[in-house]
Amino acid sequence: MKTPFKKQCVIGNWRVETSRRRTGISSLFIVYCLLSVIVLGSCSVSKSSFTPSKKYSPEQLNKDYAIFRGALEESHAGIYWYTPKNEMDNYFEWGKSQINDSLNEEDFRKVLSYVISKVNCGHTVTRSSKASMNYRDTNNKIFPLSLKIWPGGSDDTATVAANLIRKDTVLTRGVVVKKINHQPIATILDTLCQYISSDGYNMTHKYQTLSNRGGFGAAFTSVYGQKENYFIDYLGTDGTEKTATIHSYNPRADSANRIAIARFANTTRGERKKQITRATRSLRIDSTNKAAIMDLGSFGRNLKLKSFFRTSFKEMRRKGTKNLVVDVRGNGGGTVTNSTYLTKYIADRKFKVADSLYANTRNSRYKKYIEGYFFNRFFMLFVTAKKKDGKYHFGYFERHYFNPKKKDHFDGNVYILTGGNSFSATTLFTQTVKPQDNVFVVGEETGGGAYGNTAWLIPDLTLPETGIRFRLPLFRLVIDTNIPKDGRGVQPEVVAVPTTEAIRRGVDFKMDKVMELIKSRQ
C-alpha cells in the first residue's frame, strides 16, 4: 500500500512547462527563434496579397462551415462523448447563425473555435491558414506578458511569469494581475476558456494552455483584438491596486531577439536536431539521494527514445538507483509505441493500451480536404474490422497484453511529475502504472483524460475557401472501462499547486517536494 503518501499534500509550486530549462535570457526568445527559422523557409510560398482584414462572403463561409460540421459529424469518433447530440446540434446551429455577413479569417476562426471546443476533445482544435500564419510571423506584435493561470479559492489566479519588455521594472515576475484593459481577469479567463478545447470537463488543461509561454497573449489578442498599448491593473507590494500601461512587443525591433534568431538560424539542420533532442529527453543521476531524474518532454518520433530508454534503465541498474523521477509535466504525448516501451520498464504486471479502440468510418465524403487521407484509409482497411456495433475496431490493441521488461526492469520507487500539459500518450503511461504500490503521481491533474481520448490518427482538414485548418481525430480510445467517465484527468496523489510566492521566486517546488518524499523514505 502507498501508506506514506496516502494523505494528499498541497504545496506551492510553479514551473514554466514548455521551457523548463534555466538557460538564461536566450530561453525567452527560443520560441521566436523557431518561428523565424520557419518563416525564413516559408516566406517564398506565402501569399503576399494576404491581409488580416480580407473578408469572405457568406457564401464562401457557409461552404466551409458545411464541410466543418459534416466532417466532424461523419468522422469524429467522440463527437457526442461528453456533449449529447441535441446539445451539439444547438452549438452547430449557433455557429451557422453567426454567418450573417462577410467575416475575415480571424473572426470566422473564432466561431469555429467556440463550436469545436464544445466537443470536449483536447485533440480537436482549429488552426489558422498557412497564409495567415506566415503573415503573423512577419508582421505581428505580441502581448508582452506571460501569465501563470490557475483555479483556486483566492483572487490570486493570474500572476506575471515573464515580461518580454525587459526594461519594465513594474510588471515583473510574481506580480498579481487583476484587470486588463479595465476587464476583471476572472471575466477574461471565463471568456477565453470558451474557445479552448480540452478532454471532457478538464479545466487544468485550459488554464495550463493559457499559462504556456505566449499562450495567454495569443488567446487574448485573438478574442479581444491586438492593441498598441494595454492597461494593466495589478497589486502593488503594499497590497493596493494600481494601474500600469505596457506597450505591445515587437520581436523584429528587439536587438537581443535578432541576435538570438541569427545564432539559431546559423546552426546546421543536424545541430538543431541534436539541440531539440537533448532539450526533449535527458537523464541525470543524483548519487546523494540515489535517484535518477528522467526529463521527458515528448513521446514523439525521431527522438530515438527506445535507445534512450534502454541506455537509461541499464545505467540505473548499474548504479543501483533506488528512486526514479519521470518528469512529464511538459509532455504533450506522441506515439503510443514510445509510451508503451517506457511503461514496460516500470509496470509490474502485463497491461493493455486500451479496452476499446475504434473509428466511426473508413471512408469520407470530404477526402479531398483531409491531409494524408489515402494513407489513413489504407491503414484503417488493414488494421480495423467492423463489429456488431457498426464501428471499425482496432482489435489488436483491444486484445493484446504487453509484458513488462525483464532485463533492466526498474523495481524501485517511481515518482511521476504531471501537470496540465501532460496529455495524450503521457496520460496512457501515467494511468497504467499509477495503481502500483511503488508509483506515486506528484503535481497537478493531467491535461489528458483519464478515461480515454479521441486520437491515434489525427489528420488536418483544410477548409477550401478560407484555408483554416482543424484537427480531426479518427479513433476513440478508452483506456480502462473501470475508470469513472467523469471528464477529468489523472489525479495526483501528492498535489502541488501554484502560489504567487513560488512564481515570484522562480523555484521548482514540485521537484523539491519529490526530493523530500525520497529522503523521508530513506
PDB file of N, CA and C in Angstrom, residues 91 107 119 184 236 267 275 279 335 489 493:
ATOM      1  N   TYR A  91     -25.132  23.909 -30.764  1.00  0.00           N
ATOM      2  CA  TYR A  91     -23.893  24.674 -30.963  1.00  0.00           C
ATOM      3  C   TYR A  91     -23.593  24.845 -32.443  1.00  0.00           C
ATOM      4  N   ASP A 107     -12.105  36.292 -37.437  1.00  0.00           N
ATOM      5  CA  ASP A 107     -13.443  36.264 -36.846  1.00  0.00           C
ATOM      6  C   ASP A 107     -14.161  34.953 -37.145  1.00  0.00           C
ATOM      7  N   VAL A 119     -17.040  20.085 -28.297  1.00  0.00           N
ATOM      8  CA  VAL A 119     -16.874  18.634 -28.453  1.00  0.00           C
ATOM      9  C   VAL A 119     -16.182  18.062 -27.229  1.00  0.00           C
ATOM     10  N   PRO A 184     -12.080  42.652 -15.566  1.00  0.00           N
ATOM     11  CA  PRO A 184     -11.578  41.775 -14.499  1.00  0.00           C
ATOM     12  C   PRO A 184     -10.992  40.504 -15.086  1.00  0.00           C
ATOM     13  N   GLY A 236       0.130  46.126  -6.036  1.00  0.00           N
ATOM     14  CA  GLY A 236       1.455  46.610  -5.683  1.00  0.00           C
ATOM     15  C   GLY A 236       1.997  45.874  -4.469  1.00  0.00           C
ATOM     16  N   THR A 267      22.943  27.766 -37.175  1.00  0.00           N
ATOM     17  CA  THR A 267      23.311  26.394 -36.857  1.00  0.00           C
ATOM     18  C   THR A 267      22.832  25.473 -37.971  1.00  0.00           C
ATOM     19  N   GLN A 275      20.051  19.636 -30.761  1.00  0.00           N
ATOM     20  CA  GLN A 275      19.632  20.514 -29.674  1.00  0.00           C
ATOM     21  C   GLN A 275      18.214  20.188 -29.214  1.00  0.00           C
ATOM     22  N   ALA A 279      17.154  18.715 -25.596  1.00  0.00           N
ATOM     23  CA  ALA A 279      16.227  19.501 -24.785  1.00  0.00           C
ATOM     24  C   ALA A 279      14.960  18.721 -24.463  1.00  0.00           C
ATOM     25  N   THR A 335       3.805   9.087 -29.895  1.00  0.00           N
ATOM     26  CA  THR A 335       3.397   7.767 -30.366  1.00  0.00           C
ATOM     27  C   THR A 335       3.195   6.818 -29.187  1.00  0.00           C
ATOM     28  N   GLY A 489      -8.834  14.441 -15.716  1.00  0.00           N
ATOM     29  CA  GLY A 489      -7.557  13.826 -15.995  1.00  0.00           C
ATOM     30  C   GLY A 489      -7.135  12.896 -14.876  1.00  0.00           C
ATOM     31  N   GLU A 493      -1.518  11.962  -6.534  1.00  0.00           N
ATOM     32  CA  GLU A 493      -1.644  11.503  -5.143  1.00  0.00           C
ATOM     33  C   GLU A 493      -0.990  12.484  -4.178  1.00  0.00           C
TER      34      GLU A 493
END
